[in-house]
PDB file of C-alpha atoms in Angstrom:
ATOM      1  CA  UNK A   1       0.000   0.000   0.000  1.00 90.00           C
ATOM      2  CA  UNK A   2       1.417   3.772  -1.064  1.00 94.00           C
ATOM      3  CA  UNK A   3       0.371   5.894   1.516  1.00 95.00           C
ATOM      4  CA  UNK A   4       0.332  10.195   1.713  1.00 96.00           C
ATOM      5  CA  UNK A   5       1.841  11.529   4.384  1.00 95.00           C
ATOM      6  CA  UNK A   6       0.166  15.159   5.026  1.00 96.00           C
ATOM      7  CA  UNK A   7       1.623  17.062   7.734  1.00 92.00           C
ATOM      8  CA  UNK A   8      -0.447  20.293   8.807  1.00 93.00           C
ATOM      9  CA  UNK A   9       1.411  23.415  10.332  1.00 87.00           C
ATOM     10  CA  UNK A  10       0.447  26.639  11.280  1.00 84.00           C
ATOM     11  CA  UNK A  11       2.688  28.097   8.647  1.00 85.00           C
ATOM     12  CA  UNK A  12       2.928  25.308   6.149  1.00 89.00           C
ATOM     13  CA  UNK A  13       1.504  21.754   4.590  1.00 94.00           C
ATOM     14  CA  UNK A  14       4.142  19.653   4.052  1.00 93.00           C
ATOM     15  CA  UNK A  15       3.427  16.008   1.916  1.00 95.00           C
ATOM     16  CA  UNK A  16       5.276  12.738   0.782  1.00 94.00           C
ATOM     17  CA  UNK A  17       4.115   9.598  -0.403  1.00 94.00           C
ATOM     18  CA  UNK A  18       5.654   6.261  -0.577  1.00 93.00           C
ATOM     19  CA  UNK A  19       8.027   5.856  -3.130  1.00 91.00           C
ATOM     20  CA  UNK A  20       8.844   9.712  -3.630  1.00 91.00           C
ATOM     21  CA  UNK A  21      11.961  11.001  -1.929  1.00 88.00           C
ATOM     22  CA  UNK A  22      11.049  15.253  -2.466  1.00 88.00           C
ATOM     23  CA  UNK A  23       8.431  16.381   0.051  1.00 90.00           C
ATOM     24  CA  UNK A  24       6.595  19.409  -1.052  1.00 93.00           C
ATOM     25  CA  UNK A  25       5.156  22.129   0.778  1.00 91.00           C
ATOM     26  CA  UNK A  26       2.398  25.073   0.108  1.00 94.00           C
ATOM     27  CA  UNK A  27       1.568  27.748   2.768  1.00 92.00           C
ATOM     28  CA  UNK A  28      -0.898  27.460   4.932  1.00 92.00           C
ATOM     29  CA  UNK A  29      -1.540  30.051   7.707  1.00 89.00           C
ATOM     30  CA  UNK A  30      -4.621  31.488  10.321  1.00 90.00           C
ATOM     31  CA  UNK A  31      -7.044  31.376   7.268  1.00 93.00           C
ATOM     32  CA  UNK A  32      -6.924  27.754   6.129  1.00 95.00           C
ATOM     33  CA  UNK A  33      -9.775  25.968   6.302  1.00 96.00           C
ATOM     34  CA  UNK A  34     -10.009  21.938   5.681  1.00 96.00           C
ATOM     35  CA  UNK A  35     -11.230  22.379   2.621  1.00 96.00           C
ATOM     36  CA  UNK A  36      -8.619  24.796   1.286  1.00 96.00           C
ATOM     37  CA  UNK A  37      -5.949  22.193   2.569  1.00 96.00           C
ATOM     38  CA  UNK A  38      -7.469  19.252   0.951  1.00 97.00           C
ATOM     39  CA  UNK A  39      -7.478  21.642  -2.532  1.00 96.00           C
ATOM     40  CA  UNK A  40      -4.141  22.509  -1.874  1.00 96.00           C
ATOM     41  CA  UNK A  41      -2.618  18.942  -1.622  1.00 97.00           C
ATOM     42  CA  UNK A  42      -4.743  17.216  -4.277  1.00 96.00           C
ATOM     43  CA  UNK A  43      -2.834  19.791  -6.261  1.00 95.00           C
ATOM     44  CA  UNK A  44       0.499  19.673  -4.559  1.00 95.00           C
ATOM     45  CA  UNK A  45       0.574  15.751  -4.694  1.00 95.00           C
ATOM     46  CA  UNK A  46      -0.243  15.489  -8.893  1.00 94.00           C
ATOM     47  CA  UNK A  47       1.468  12.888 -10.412  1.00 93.00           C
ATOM     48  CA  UNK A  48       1.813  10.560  -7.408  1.00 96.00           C
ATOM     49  CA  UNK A  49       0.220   7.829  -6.660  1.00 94.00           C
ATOM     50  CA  UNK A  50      -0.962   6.631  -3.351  1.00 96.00           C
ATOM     51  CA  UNK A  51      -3.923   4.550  -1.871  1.00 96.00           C
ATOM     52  CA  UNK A  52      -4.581   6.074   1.289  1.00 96.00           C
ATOM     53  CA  UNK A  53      -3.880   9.141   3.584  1.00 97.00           C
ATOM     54  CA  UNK A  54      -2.501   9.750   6.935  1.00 95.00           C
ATOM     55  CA  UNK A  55      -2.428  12.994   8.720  1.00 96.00           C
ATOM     56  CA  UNK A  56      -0.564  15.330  10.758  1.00 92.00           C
ATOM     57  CA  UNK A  57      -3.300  17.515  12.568  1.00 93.00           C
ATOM     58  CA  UNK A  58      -1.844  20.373  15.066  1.00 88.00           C
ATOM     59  CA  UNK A  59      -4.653  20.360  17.514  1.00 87.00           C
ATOM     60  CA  UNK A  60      -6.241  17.788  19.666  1.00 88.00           C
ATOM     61  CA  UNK A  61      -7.663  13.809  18.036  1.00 90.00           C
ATOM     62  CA  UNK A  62     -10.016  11.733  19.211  1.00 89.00           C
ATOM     63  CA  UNK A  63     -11.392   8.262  17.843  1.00 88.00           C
ATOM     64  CA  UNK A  64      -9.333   9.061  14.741  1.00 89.00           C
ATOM     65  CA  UNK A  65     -10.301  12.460  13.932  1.00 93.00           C
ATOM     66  CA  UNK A  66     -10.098  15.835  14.887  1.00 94.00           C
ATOM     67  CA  UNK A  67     -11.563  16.635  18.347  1.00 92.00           C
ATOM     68  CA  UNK A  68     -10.924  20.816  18.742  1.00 91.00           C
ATOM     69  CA  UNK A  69     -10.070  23.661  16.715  1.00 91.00           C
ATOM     70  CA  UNK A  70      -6.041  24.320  15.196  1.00 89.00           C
ATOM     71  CA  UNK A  71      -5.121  27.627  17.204  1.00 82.00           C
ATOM     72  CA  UNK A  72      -3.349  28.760  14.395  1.00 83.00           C
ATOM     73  CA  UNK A  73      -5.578  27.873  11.455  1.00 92.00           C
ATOM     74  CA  UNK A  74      -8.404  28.930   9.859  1.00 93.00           C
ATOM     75  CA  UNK A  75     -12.333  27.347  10.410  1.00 92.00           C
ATOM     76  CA  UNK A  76     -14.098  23.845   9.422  1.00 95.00           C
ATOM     77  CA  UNK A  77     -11.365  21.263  10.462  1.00 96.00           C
ATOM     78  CA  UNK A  78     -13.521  19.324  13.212  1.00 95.00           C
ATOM     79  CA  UNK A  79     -16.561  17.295  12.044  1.00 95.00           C
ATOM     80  CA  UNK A  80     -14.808  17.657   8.566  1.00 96.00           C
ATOM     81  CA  UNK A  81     -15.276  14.615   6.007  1.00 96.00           C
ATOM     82  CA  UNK A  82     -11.563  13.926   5.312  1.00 96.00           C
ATOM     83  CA  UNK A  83     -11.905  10.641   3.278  1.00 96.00           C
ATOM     84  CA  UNK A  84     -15.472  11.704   1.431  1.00 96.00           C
ATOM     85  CA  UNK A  85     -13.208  14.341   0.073  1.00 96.00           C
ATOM     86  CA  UNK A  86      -9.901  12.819  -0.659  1.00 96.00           C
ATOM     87  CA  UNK A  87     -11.594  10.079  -2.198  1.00 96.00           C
ATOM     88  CA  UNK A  88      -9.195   8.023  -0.508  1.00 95.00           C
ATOM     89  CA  UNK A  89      -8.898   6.062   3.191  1.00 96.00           C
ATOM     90  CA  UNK A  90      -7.653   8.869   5.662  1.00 96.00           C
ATOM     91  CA  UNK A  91      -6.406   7.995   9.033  1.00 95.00           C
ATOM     92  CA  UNK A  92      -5.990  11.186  11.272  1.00 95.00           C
ATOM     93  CA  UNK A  93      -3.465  11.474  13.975  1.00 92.00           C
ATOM     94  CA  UNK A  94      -1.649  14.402  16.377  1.00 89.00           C
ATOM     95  CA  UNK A  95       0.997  16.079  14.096  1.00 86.00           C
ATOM     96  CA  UNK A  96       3.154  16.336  17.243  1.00 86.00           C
ATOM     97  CA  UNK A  97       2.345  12.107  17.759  1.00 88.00           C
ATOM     98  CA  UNK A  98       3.344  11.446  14.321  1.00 86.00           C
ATOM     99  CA  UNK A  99       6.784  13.058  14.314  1.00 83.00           C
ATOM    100  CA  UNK A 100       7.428  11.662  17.974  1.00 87.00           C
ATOM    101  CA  UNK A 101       6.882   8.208  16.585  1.00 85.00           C
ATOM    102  CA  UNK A 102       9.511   8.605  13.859  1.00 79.00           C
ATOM    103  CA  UNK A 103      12.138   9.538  17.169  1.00 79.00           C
ATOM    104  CA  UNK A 104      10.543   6.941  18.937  1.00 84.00           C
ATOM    105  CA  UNK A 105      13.298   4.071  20.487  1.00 80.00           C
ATOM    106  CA  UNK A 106      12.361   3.060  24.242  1.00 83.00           C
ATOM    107  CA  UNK A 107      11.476   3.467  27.037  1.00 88.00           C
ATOM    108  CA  UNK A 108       9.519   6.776  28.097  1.00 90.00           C
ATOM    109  CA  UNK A 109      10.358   9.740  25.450  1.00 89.00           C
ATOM    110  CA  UNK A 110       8.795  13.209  25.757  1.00 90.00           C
ATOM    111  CA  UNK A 111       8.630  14.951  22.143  1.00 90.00           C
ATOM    112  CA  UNK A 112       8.406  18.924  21.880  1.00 89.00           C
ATOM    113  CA  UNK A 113       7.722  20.235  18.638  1.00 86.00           C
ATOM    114  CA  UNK A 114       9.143  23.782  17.896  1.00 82.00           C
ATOM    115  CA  UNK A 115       7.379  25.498  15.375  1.00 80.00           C
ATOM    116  CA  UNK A 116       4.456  27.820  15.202  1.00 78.00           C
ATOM    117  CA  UNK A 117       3.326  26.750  18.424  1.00 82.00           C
ATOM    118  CA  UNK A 118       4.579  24.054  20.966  1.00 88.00           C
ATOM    119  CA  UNK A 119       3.562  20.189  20.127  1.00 86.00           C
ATOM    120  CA  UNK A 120       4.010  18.019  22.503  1.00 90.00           C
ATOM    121  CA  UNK A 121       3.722  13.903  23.140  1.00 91.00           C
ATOM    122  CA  UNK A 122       4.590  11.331  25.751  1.00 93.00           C
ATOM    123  CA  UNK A 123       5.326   7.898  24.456  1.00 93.00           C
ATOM    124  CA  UNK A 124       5.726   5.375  27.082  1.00 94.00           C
ATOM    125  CA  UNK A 125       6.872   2.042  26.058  1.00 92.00           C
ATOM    126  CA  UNK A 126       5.604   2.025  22.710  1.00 91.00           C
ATOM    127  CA  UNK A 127       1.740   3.502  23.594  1.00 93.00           C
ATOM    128  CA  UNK A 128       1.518   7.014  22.172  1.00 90.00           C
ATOM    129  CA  UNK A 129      -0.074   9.833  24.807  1.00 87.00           C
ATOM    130  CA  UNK A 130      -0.975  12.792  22.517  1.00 83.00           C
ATOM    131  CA  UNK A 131      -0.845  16.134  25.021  1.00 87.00           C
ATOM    132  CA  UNK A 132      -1.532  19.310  24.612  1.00 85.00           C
ATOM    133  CA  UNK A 133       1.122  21.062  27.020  1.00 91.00           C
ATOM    134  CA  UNK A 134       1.605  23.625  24.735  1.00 89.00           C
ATOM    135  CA  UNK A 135      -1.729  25.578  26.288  1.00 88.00           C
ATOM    136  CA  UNK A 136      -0.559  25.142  30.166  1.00 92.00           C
ATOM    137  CA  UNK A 137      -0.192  28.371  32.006  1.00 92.00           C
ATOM    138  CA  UNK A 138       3.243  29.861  31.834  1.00 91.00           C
ATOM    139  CA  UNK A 139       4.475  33.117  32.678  1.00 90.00           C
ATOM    140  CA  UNK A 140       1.162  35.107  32.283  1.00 88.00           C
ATOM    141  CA  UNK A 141      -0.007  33.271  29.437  1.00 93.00           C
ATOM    142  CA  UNK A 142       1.108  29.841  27.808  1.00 93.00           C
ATOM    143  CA  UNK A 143       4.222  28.032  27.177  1.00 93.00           C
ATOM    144  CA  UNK A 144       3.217  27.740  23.355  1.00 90.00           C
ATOM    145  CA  UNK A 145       3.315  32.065  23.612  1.00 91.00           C
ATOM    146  CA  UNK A 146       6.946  31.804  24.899  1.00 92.00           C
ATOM    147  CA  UNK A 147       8.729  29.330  22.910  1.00 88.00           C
ATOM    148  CA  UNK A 148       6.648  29.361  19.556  1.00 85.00           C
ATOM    149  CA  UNK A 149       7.902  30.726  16.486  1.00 82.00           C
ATOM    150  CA  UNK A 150       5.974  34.537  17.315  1.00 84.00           C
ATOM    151  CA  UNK A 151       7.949  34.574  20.717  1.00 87.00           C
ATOM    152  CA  UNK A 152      11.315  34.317  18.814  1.00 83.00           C
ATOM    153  CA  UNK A 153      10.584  37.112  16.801  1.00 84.00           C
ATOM    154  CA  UNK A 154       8.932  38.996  19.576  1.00 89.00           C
ATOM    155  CA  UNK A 155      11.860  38.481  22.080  1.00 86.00           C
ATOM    156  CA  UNK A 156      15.265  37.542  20.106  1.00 84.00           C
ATOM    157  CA  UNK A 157      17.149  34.546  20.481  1.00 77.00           C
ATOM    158  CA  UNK A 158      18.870  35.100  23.395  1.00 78.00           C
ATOM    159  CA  UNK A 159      15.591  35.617  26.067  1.00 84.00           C
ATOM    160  CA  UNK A 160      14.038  32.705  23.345  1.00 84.00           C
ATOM    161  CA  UNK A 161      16.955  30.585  24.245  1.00 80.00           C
ATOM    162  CA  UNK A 162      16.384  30.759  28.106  1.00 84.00           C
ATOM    163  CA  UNK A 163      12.489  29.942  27.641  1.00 87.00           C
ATOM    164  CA  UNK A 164      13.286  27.309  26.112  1.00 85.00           C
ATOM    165  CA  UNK A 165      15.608  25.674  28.312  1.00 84.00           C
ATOM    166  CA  UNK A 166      13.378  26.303  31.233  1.00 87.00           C
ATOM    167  CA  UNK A 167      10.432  24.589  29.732  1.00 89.00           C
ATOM    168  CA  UNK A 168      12.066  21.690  28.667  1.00 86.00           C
ATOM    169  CA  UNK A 169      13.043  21.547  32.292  1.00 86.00           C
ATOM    170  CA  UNK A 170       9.608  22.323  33.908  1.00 89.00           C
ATOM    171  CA  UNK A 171       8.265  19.280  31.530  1.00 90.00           C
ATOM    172  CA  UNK A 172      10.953  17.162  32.110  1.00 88.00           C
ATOM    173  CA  UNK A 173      10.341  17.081  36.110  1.00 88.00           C
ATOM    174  CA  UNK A 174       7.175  16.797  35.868  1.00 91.00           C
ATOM    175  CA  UNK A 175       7.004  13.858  33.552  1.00 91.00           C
ATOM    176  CA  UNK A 176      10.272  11.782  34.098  1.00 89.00           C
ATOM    177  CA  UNK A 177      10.851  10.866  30.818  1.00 88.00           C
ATOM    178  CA  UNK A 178      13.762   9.009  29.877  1.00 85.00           C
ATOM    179  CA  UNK A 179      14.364  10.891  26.924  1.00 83.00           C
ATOM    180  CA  UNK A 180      13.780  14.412  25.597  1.00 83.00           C
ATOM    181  CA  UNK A 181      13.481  14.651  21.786  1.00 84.00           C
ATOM    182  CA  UNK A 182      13.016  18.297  20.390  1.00 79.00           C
ATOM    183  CA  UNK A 183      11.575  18.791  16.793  1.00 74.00           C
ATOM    184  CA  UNK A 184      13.442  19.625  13.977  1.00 51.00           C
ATOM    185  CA  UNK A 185      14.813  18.121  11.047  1.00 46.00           C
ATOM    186  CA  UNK A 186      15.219  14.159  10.908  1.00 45.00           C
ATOM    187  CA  UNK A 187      18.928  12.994  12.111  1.00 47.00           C
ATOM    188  CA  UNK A 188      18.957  10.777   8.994  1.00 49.00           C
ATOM    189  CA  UNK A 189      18.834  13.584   6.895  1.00 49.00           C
ATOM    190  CA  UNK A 190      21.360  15.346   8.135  1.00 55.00           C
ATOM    191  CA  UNK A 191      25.461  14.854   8.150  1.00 66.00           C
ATOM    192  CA  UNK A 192      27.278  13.285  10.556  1.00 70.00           C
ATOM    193  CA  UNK A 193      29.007  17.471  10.924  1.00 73.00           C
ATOM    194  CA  UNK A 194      25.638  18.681  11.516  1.00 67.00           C
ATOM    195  CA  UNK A 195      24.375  16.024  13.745  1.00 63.00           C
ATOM    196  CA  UNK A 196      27.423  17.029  16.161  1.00 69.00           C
ATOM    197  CA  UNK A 197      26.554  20.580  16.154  1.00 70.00           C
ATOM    198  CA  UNK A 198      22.946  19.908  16.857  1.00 63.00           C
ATOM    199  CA  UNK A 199      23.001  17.341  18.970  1.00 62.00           C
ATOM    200  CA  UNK A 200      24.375  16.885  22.236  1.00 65.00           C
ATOM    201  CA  UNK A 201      23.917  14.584  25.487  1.00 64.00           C
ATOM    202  CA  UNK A 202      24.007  15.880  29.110  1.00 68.00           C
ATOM    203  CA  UNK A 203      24.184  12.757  31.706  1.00 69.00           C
ATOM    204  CA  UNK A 204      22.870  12.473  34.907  1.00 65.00           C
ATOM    205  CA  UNK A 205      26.218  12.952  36.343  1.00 71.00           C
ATOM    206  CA  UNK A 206      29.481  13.685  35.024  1.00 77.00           C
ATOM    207  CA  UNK A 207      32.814  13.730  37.517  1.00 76.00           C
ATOM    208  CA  UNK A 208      35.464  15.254  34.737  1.00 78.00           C
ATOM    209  CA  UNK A 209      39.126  13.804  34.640  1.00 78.00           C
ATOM    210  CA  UNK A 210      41.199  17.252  34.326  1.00 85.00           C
ATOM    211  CA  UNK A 211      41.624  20.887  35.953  1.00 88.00           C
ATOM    212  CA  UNK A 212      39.876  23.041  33.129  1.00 91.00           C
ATOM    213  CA  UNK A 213      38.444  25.878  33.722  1.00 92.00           C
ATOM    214  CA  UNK A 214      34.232  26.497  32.698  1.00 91.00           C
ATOM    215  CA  UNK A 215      34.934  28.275  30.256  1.00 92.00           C
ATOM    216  CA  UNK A 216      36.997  26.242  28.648  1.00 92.00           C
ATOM    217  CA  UNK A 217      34.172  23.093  28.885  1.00 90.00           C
ATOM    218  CA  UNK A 218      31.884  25.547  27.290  1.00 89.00           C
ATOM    219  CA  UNK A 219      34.231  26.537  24.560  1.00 90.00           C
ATOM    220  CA  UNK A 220      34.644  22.319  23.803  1.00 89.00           C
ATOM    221  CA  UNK A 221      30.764  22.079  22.408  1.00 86.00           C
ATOM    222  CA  UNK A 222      32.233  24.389  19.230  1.00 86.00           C
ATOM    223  CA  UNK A 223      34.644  21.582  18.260  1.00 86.00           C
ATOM    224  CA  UNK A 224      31.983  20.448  15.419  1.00 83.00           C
ATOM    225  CA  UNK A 225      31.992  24.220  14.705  1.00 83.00           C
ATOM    226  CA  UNK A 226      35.688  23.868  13.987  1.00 84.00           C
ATOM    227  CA  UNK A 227      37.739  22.683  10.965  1.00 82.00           C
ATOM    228  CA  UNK A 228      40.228  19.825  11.689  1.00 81.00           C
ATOM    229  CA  UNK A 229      43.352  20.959  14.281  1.00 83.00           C
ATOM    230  CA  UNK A 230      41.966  24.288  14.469  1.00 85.00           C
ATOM    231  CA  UNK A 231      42.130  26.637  17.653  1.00 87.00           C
ATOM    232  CA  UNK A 232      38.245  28.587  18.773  1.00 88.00           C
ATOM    233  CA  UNK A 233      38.628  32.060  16.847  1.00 89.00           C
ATOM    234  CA  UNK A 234      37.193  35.438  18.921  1.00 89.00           C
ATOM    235  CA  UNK A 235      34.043  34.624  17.689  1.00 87.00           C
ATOM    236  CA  UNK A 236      33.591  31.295  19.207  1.00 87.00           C
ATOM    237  CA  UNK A 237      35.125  32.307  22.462  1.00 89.00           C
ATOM    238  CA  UNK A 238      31.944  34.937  22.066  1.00 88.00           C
ATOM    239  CA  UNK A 239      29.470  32.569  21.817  1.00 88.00           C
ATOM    240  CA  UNK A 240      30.724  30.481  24.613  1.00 88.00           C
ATOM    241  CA  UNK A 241      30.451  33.410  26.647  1.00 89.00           C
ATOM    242  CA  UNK A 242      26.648  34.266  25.312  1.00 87.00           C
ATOM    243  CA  UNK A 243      26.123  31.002  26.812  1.00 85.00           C
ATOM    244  CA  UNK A 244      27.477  30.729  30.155  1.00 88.00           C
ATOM    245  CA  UNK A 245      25.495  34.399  30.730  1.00 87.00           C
ATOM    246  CA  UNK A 246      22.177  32.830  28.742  1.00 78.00           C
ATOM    247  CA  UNK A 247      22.514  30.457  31.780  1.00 80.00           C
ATOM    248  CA  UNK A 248      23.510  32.562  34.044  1.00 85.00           C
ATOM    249  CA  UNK A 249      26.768  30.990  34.990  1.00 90.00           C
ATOM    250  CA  UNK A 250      29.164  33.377  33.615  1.00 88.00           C
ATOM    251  CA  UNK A 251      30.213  34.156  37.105  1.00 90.00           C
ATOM    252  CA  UNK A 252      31.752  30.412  37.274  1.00 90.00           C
ATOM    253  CA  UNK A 253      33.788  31.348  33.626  1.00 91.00           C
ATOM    254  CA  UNK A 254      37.075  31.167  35.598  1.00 92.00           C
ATOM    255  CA  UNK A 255      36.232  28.011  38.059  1.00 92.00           C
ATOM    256  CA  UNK A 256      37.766  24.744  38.017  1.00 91.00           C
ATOM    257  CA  UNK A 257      34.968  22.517  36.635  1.00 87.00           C
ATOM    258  CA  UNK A 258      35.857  19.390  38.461  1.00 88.00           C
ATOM    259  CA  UNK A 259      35.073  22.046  41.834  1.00 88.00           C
ATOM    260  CA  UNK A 260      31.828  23.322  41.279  1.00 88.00           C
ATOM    261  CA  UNK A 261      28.211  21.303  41.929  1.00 87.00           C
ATOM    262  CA  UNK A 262      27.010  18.757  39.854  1.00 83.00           C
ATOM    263  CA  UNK A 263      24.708  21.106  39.070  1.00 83.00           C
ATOM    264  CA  UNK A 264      26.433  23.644  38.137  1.00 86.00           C
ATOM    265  CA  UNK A 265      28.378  21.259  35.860  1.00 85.00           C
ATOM    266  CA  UNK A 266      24.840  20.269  33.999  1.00 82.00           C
ATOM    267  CA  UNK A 267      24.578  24.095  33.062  1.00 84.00           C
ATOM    268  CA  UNK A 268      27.990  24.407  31.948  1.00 86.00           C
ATOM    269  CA  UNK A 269      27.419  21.695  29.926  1.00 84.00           C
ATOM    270  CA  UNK A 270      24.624  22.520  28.600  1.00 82.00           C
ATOM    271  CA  UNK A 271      25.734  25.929  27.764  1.00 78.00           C
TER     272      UNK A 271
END
């Protein structure tokens, strides 16, 4: 069986189908109804051929279909008749669900989708828990309004940066998940370069073998920035020290890692 893959965004609809290795996109936005996106991809997919449908939708499912209203599209998505108007067999599903099951391994993983608002799903040993964090109280409002795609153009990277961190946090004591899996593009597509500068791990607890200073822990995660045998330039020494003061342990620069809390060690290396 070929099988579309639609994946509805507040910003964009994004399809592939079996077979096809070039997903295409079309814009999509606050005005969007159902029926505009099912015009828009029986256009966007011509040419391919497929046998049934399964979609992305960025707001809350039930029994297969959608249960509330996208907060960032337009009207006419619940109570719509998906597979009268394909034509086609149409299986509807949490956009945030279906990219945490592609980064699904083991065990108890949280997924947080970045984009124009916050998706968010618990998988716990292989049974999918579609949630809706994004909507929690945060700040005065939401988390969605503080680490969405608006809120880093409203506040810059920097005070972006820190929200982010903290919710990821926040979520991540609340729900104990083994693993935290932020969306973005698919490892597999990227480099084994890129992978290292976008990916990192932070253990539980790390001792460290030898006297270096904070700083100069900080200034290690821009190796994969680096070109074989090369020294940091000024500019990454900059950016390491954006980051200790994102996290607020600049004042430690100048410490002896192996001294400081374990704590204080998880910031530094997470910075």
């Amino acid at each position: 069986m070929k099988v579309l893959v639609i994946d509805v965004g507040g910003s964009h609809v994004k399809i592939l189908a079996s077979g096809q290795t070039a997903p295409r996109r079309v814009d999509s936005g606050p005005d969007m109804s159902a029926e505009q996106m099912v015009a828009a991809v029986r256009q966007l997919a011509a040419g391919w051929d497929y046998d049934a449908i399964s979609i992305g939708y960025p707001g809350p499912v039930r029994d297969g279909a959608p249960s509330g209203p996208p907060p960032n599209l337009g009207r006419g998505w619940v109570g719509f008749d998906y597979a009268g108007a394909f034509g086609k067999p149409v299986k509807v599903i949490n956009d945030a669900a279906m990219q945490a099951l592609g980064s699904y391994g083991s065990g108890k993983m949280l997924f947080l989708g970045l984009g124009t608002g916050l998706g968010s799903t618990l998988i716990v040993d292989g049974v999918v828990v579609p949630m809706e964090l994004g909507h929690l109280p945060y700040k005065h409002s939401t988390f969605e309004d503080h680490v969405g795609e608006h809120a880093l153009q409203r506040d810059g990277t920097d005070k972006w940066h820190k929200h982010v961190v903290d919710v990821v946090a926040r979520l991540s004591a609340a729900l104990l998940p083994d693993e935290v899996v932020l969306g973005g593009d698919p490892l597999a597509a990227l480099s084994r370069p890129e992978v290292a500068k976008r990916v990192s791990y932070v253990p539980q607890a790390h001792a460290g073998y030898f006297p270096f200073t904070v700083r100069d822990v900080v200034l290690m995660g821009r190796t994969a920035h680096l070109s074989p045998f090369a020294s940091p330039s000024k500019r990454d020494v900059a950016i390491a020290e954006a980051c200790l003061a994102r996290l607020g342990i600049d004042a430690l620069a100048e410490h002896v890692y192996t001294r400081i809390s374990g704590g204080e060690r998880q910031l530094a290396l997470i910075a």
